Amino acid sequence: DSGVTQTPKHLITATGQRVTLRCSPRSGDLSVYWYQQSLDQGLQFLIQYYNGEERAKGNILERFSAQQFPDLHSELNLSSLELGDSALYFCASSAGPVSYEQYFGPGTRLTVT
Amino acid sequence: GNSVTQMEGPVTLSEEAFLTINCTYTATGYPSLFWYVQYPGEGLQLLLKATKADDKGSNKGFEATYRKETTSFHLEKGSVQVSDSAVYFCALILASGGYQKVTFGTGTKLQVIP
């Protein structure tokens, strides 16, 4: 158990809909990272937040957004969903803004039908 | 840009066989290199890391050496077990100006049969 929690575990929704994925980092960690894992694209870094502020951006679509709240949990919002958004979404956390050790959550499996 | 290339899987080995999973990278600057492991139904776990050239990372019998001259970070284990069956990801992290960029390889699935 990494100490990172993600909810929900599974999500099934229709195209065009909007969903929110939630992540709670390990106790004491200030950075949260979001990743998308799909069969065709592999593991892609989406975005990082550190202590409430956006820190780094990867291959995140404009339809996706994230935020980190004062209690350090983070939410990833996915809107106007397409079939191709079906994937595993992982959250990871680390202590600082630049950290070589990231702890991954169990992931949320999103299926868009 | 930065990239990580891993050998295609799946790799199927018998128990106690020798394992090598190749990983090469391209990066601007001096990255740190990592191997992560993903067991079925779980998130990624850091397996080992090396932060500079010629460093050797090791953990649970796995080893990898940071080779700058060949831009490689191949994962090896002398004798695999059925419990090593998982997907292995090579990754690099470049830190610059207080920011970091993470790039993962596509993953290599390892299946160890008794």
Tab-separated table of C-alpha atoms in Angstrom:
chain	number	residue	atom	x	y	z
A	1	ASP	CA	0.000	0.000	0.000
A	2	SER	CA	1.551	3.249	-1.222
A	3	GLY	CA	-0.602	5.491	0.976
A	4	VAL	CA	-2.089	7.226	-2.076
A	5	THR	CA	-5.839	6.738	-2.453
A	6	GLN	CA	-7.947	7.214	-5.542
A	7	THR	CA	-11.697	7.171	-6.019
A	8	PRO	CA	-13.649	5.799	-7.681
A	9	LYS	CA	-11.967	2.542	-8.664
A	10	HIS	CA	-14.080	2.159	-11.799
A	11	LEU	CA	-16.188	4.614	-13.749
A	12	ILE	CA	-18.395	3.937	-16.753
A	13	THR	CA	-19.932	6.867	-18.564
A	14	ALA	CA	-21.168	7.937	-21.980
A	15	THR	CA	-19.552	10.108	-24.619
A	16	GLY	CA	-20.031	13.812	-24.078
A	17	GLN	CA	-20.289	13.472	-20.311
A	18	ARG	CA	-18.106	14.978	-17.577
A	19	VAL	CA	-16.442	13.095	-14.712
A	20	THR	CA	-14.281	13.926	-11.721
A	21	LEU	CA	-11.549	11.688	-10.400
A	22	ARG	CA	-10.241	12.176	-6.896
A	23	CYS	CA	-6.832	11.584	-5.347
A	24	SER	CA	-5.535	11.880	-1.807
A	25	PRO	CA	-1.738	11.968	-1.538
A	26	ARG	CA	0.384	10.243	1.075
A	27	SER	CA	0.423	11.997	4.397
A	28	GLY	CA	2.946	14.830	4.244
A	29	ASP	CA	3.346	14.847	0.462
A	30	LEU	CA	2.770	18.209	-1.176
A	31	SER	CA	3.033	17.218	-4.855
A	32	VAL	CA	0.373	15.393	-6.817
A	33	TYR	CA	0.857	14.067	-10.347
A	34	TRP	CA	-1.743	12.755	-12.774
A	35	TYR	CA	-1.009	10.139	-15.432
A	36	GLN	CA	-3.082	8.471	-18.135
A	37	GLN	CA	-2.339	4.874	-19.105
A	38	SER	CA	-3.895	3.562	-22.286
A	39	LEU	CA	-3.079	0.619	-24.521
A	40	ASP	CA	-2.112	2.711	-27.523
A	41	GLN	CA	-0.371	5.636	-25.819
A	42	GLY	CA	1.284	3.963	-22.846
A	43	LEU	CA	1.793	5.965	-19.666
A	44	GLN	CA	1.506	9.698	-20.246
A	45	PHE	CA	2.206	12.416	-17.711
A	46	LEU	CA	-0.703	14.874	-17.601
A	47	ILE	CA	-0.083	17.478	-14.912
A	48	GLN	CA	1.575	18.150	-11.562
A	49	TYR	CA	0.430	20.286	-8.659
A	50	TYR	CA	2.575	21.345	-5.765
A	51	ASN	CA	1.045	22.797	-2.612
A	52	GLY	CA	-2.015	23.994	-4.472
A	53	GLU	CA	-0.266	25.483	-7.489
A	54	GLU	CA	0.164	24.025	-10.966
A	55	ARG	CA	3.796	23.019	-11.294
A	56	ALA	CA	4.256	21.223	-14.593
A	57	LYS	CA	2.116	20.350	-17.551
A	58	GLY	CA	2.461	17.338	-19.807
A	59	ASN	CA	0.187	15.981	-22.518
A	60	ILE	CA	-3.039	17.184	-20.985
A	61	LEU	CA	-5.939	17.942	-23.315
A	62	GLU	CA	-7.818	21.235	-23.038
A	63	ARG	CA	-10.966	19.236	-22.164
A	64	PHE	CA	-9.175	18.068	-19.016
A	65	SER	CA	-8.401	20.171	-15.973
A	66	ALA	CA	-7.144	19.572	-12.471
A	67	GLN	CA	-6.819	21.326	-9.167
A	68	GLN	CA	-5.313	20.747	-5.763
A	69	PHE	CA	-7.220	21.844	-2.705
A	70	PRO	CA	-5.969	23.317	0.596
A	71	ASP	CA	-6.140	19.875	2.223
A	72	LEU	CA	-3.836	18.725	-0.649
A	73	HIS	CA	-6.238	16.314	-2.250
A	74	SER	CA	-6.547	16.713	-5.992
A	75	GLU	CA	-9.274	16.288	-8.564
A	76	LEU	CA	-8.951	15.621	-12.278
A	77	ASN	CA	-11.930	16.794	-14.312
A	78	LEU	CA	-12.538	15.254	-17.718
A	79	SER	CA	-15.230	16.797	-19.896
A	80	SER	CA	-16.810	16.223	-23.318
A	81	LEU	CA	-15.625	12.662	-23.011
A	82	GLU	CA	-14.698	10.680	-26.090
A	83	LEU	CA	-14.255	6.945	-26.593
A	84	GLY	CA	-10.498	7.486	-26.756
A	85	ASP	CA	-10.464	8.833	-23.211
A	86	SER	CA	-11.080	5.326	-21.899
A	87	ALA	CA	-7.967	4.538	-19.864
A	88	LEU	CA	-6.499	3.996	-16.440
A	89	TYR	CA	-5.847	7.264	-14.659
A	90	PHE	CA	-3.173	7.199	-11.988
A	91	CYS	CA	-2.370	9.710	-9.348
A	92	ALA	CA	1.041	9.830	-7.695
A	93	SER	CA	2.457	11.936	-4.901
A	94	SER	CA	5.851	13.036	-3.687
A	95	ALA	CA	7.207	15.127	-0.884
A	96	GLY	CA	8.606	18.078	-2.796
A	97	PRO	CA	8.188	19.941	-6.083
A	98	VAL	CA	11.019	17.999	-7.691
A	99	SER	CA	11.219	14.469	-6.467
A	100	TYR	CA	12.686	11.309	-7.858
A	101	GLU	CA	10.462	9.153	-5.721
A	102	GLN	CA	6.799	9.167	-6.663
A	103	TYR	CA	4.237	6.953	-4.939
A	104	PHE	CA	1.420	5.769	-7.155
A	105	GLY	CA	-2.191	5.130	-6.281
A	106	PRO	CA	-4.124	2.073	-7.519
A	107	GLY	CA	-5.735	4.022	-10.362
A	108	THR	CA	-9.230	4.771	-11.645
A	109	ARG	CA	-10.390	2.808	-14.669
A	110	LEU	CA	-12.543	5.006	-16.895
A	111	THR	CA	-14.657	3.431	-19.602
A	112	VAL	CA	-16.429	5.719	-22.042
A	113	THR	CA	-19.209	4.047	-24.034
B	1	GLY	CA	12.295	16.062	-26.892
B	2	ASN	CA	13.004	13.330	-24.376
B	3	SER	CA	12.137	9.717	-25.073
B	4	VAL	CA	12.518	6.250	-23.594
B	5	THR	CA	12.561	3.108	-25.718
B	6	GLN	CA	11.999	-0.315	-24.199
B	7	MET	CA	12.164	-3.726	-25.747
B	8	GLU	CA	8.857	-5.082	-26.933
B	9	GLY	CA	7.081	-7.632	-24.829
B	10	PRO	CA	5.755	-9.864	-23.691
B	11	VAL	CA	8.842	-11.634	-22.429
B	12	THR	CA	8.223	-15.191	-21.276
B	13	LEU	CA	10.836	-16.937	-19.145
B	14	SER	CA	11.043	-20.079	-17.087
B	15	GLU	CA	11.607	-19.757	-13.361
B	16	GLU	CA	15.299	-19.234	-12.466
B	17	ALA	CA	16.150	-17.938	-15.934
B	18	PHE	CA	18.250	-14.798	-16.462
B	19	LEU	CA	16.333	-11.635	-17.288
B	20	THR	CA	17.355	-8.644	-19.369
B	21	ILE	CA	14.937	-5.918	-20.370
B	22	ASN	CA	16.565	-3.327	-22.601
B	23	CYS	CA	15.992	0.392	-22.150
B	24	THR	CA	17.585	3.246	-24.071
B	25	TYR	CA	16.863	6.931	-23.801
B	26	THR	CA	17.350	10.286	-25.457
B	27	ALA	CA	17.366	13.425	-23.376
B	28	THR	CA	18.670	16.945	-23.376
B	29	GLY	CA	20.631	17.356	-20.199
B	30	TYR	CA	21.457	14.829	-17.507
B	31	PRO	CA	18.448	12.783	-16.521
B	32	SER	CA	17.911	10.452	-13.611
B	33	LEU	CA	16.797	6.989	-14.646
B	34	PHE	CA	14.271	4.660	-13.060
B	35	TRP	CA	12.641	1.297	-13.328
B	36	TYR	CA	9.075	0.951	-12.097
B	37	VAL	CA	7.099	-2.276	-11.761
B	38	GLN	CA	3.342	-2.673	-12.096
B	39	TYR	CA	1.779	-5.842	-10.727
B	40	PRO	CA	-1.654	-6.835	-12.068
B	41	GLY	CA	-4.401	-4.523	-10.837
B	42	GLU	CA	-2.011	-2.203	-9.013
B	43	GLY	CA	-0.291	1.140	-9.507
B	44	LEU	CA	3.372	1.546	-10.336
B	45	GLN	CA	6.034	0.966	-7.698
B	46	LEU	CA	9.550	2.305	-7.862
B	47	LEU	CA	11.895	-0.653	-8.300
B	48	LEU	CA	15.265	1.056	-8.574
B	49	LYS	CA	16.930	4.259	-9.657
B	50	ALA	CA	20.240	5.801	-10.699
B	51	THR	CA	20.838	9.509	-10.657
B	52	LYS	CA	24.164	9.838	-12.477
B	53	ALA	CA	26.355	8.092	-15.002
B	54	ASP	CA	27.884	4.763	-13.900
B	55	ASP	CA	25.564	4.530	-10.896
B	56	LYS	CA	24.067	1.114	-10.346
B	57	GLY	CA	20.582	0.829	-8.927
B	58	SER	CA	19.576	-2.415	-7.254
B	59	ASN	CA	16.602	-3.811	-5.389
B	60	LYS	CA	15.048	-7.249	-4.818
B	61	GLY	CA	17.721	-8.920	-6.958
B	62	PHE	CA	17.179	-6.550	-9.887
B	63	GLU	CA	20.001	-4.323	-11.118
B	64	ALA	CA	20.494	-1.629	-13.725
B	65	THR	CA	23.539	0.504	-14.543
B	66	TYR	CA	23.324	4.030	-15.928
B	67	ARG	CA	25.448	3.962	-19.090
B	68	LYS	CA	25.863	7.436	-20.491
B	69	GLU	CA	28.045	6.338	-23.419
B	70	THR	CA	25.334	4.021	-24.736
B	71	THR	CA	22.390	6.000	-23.273
B	72	SER	CA	21.085	2.806	-21.734
B	73	PHE	CA	19.673	1.534	-18.469
B	74	HIS	CA	19.026	-2.169	-18.980
B	75	LEU	CA	17.252	-4.108	-16.235
B	76	GLU	CA	18.727	-7.466	-15.202
B	77	LYS	CA	18.007	-10.216	-12.728
B	78	GLY	CA	20.002	-13.377	-12.335
B	79	SER	CA	17.164	-15.735	-11.461
B	80	VAL	CA	13.527	-14.758	-11.950
B	81	GLN	CA	10.611	-16.068	-9.923
B	82	VAL	CA	6.957	-16.487	-10.799
B	83	SER	CA	6.234	-13.572	-8.457
B	84	ASP	CA	8.281	-11.280	-10.749
B	85	SER	CA	5.561	-11.512	-13.399
B	86	ALA	CA	4.521	-7.908	-13.977
B	87	VAL	CA	4.918	-4.989	-16.367
B	88	TYR	CA	8.218	-3.119	-16.100
B	89	PHE	CA	8.553	0.543	-17.071
B	90	CYS	CA	11.754	2.426	-17.711
B	91	ALA	CA	11.537	6.157	-17.052
B	92	LEU	CA	13.632	9.274	-16.998
B	93	ILE	CA	13.244	12.443	-15.021
B	94	LEU	CA	14.929	15.685	-15.978
B	95	ALA	CA	14.960	18.400	-13.372
B	96	SER	CA	15.724	21.937	-14.394
B	97	GLY	CA	15.060	25.279	-12.778
B	98	GLY	CA	12.922	23.756	-10.061
B	99	TYR	CA	10.770	21.831	-12.509
B	100	GLN	CA	10.812	18.235	-13.570
B	101	LYS	CA	9.802	16.402	-16.721
B	102	VAL	CA	8.933	12.723	-16.518
B	103	THR	CA	8.996	10.416	-19.524
B	104	PHE	CA	8.019	6.742	-19.372
B	105	GLY	CA	8.730	3.929	-21.769
B	106	THR	CA	5.849	1.849	-23.107
B	107	GLY	CA	6.371	-0.961	-20.613
B	108	THR	CA	7.529	-4.552	-21.035
B	109	LYS	CA	5.340	-7.362	-19.797
B	110	LEU	CA	7.234	-10.201	-18.126
B	111	GLN	CA	5.650	-13.583	-17.621
B	112	VAL	CA	7.553	-16.176	-15.605
B	113	ILE	CA	6.341	-19.747	-15.856
B	114	PRO	CA	7.079	-22.462	-13.282
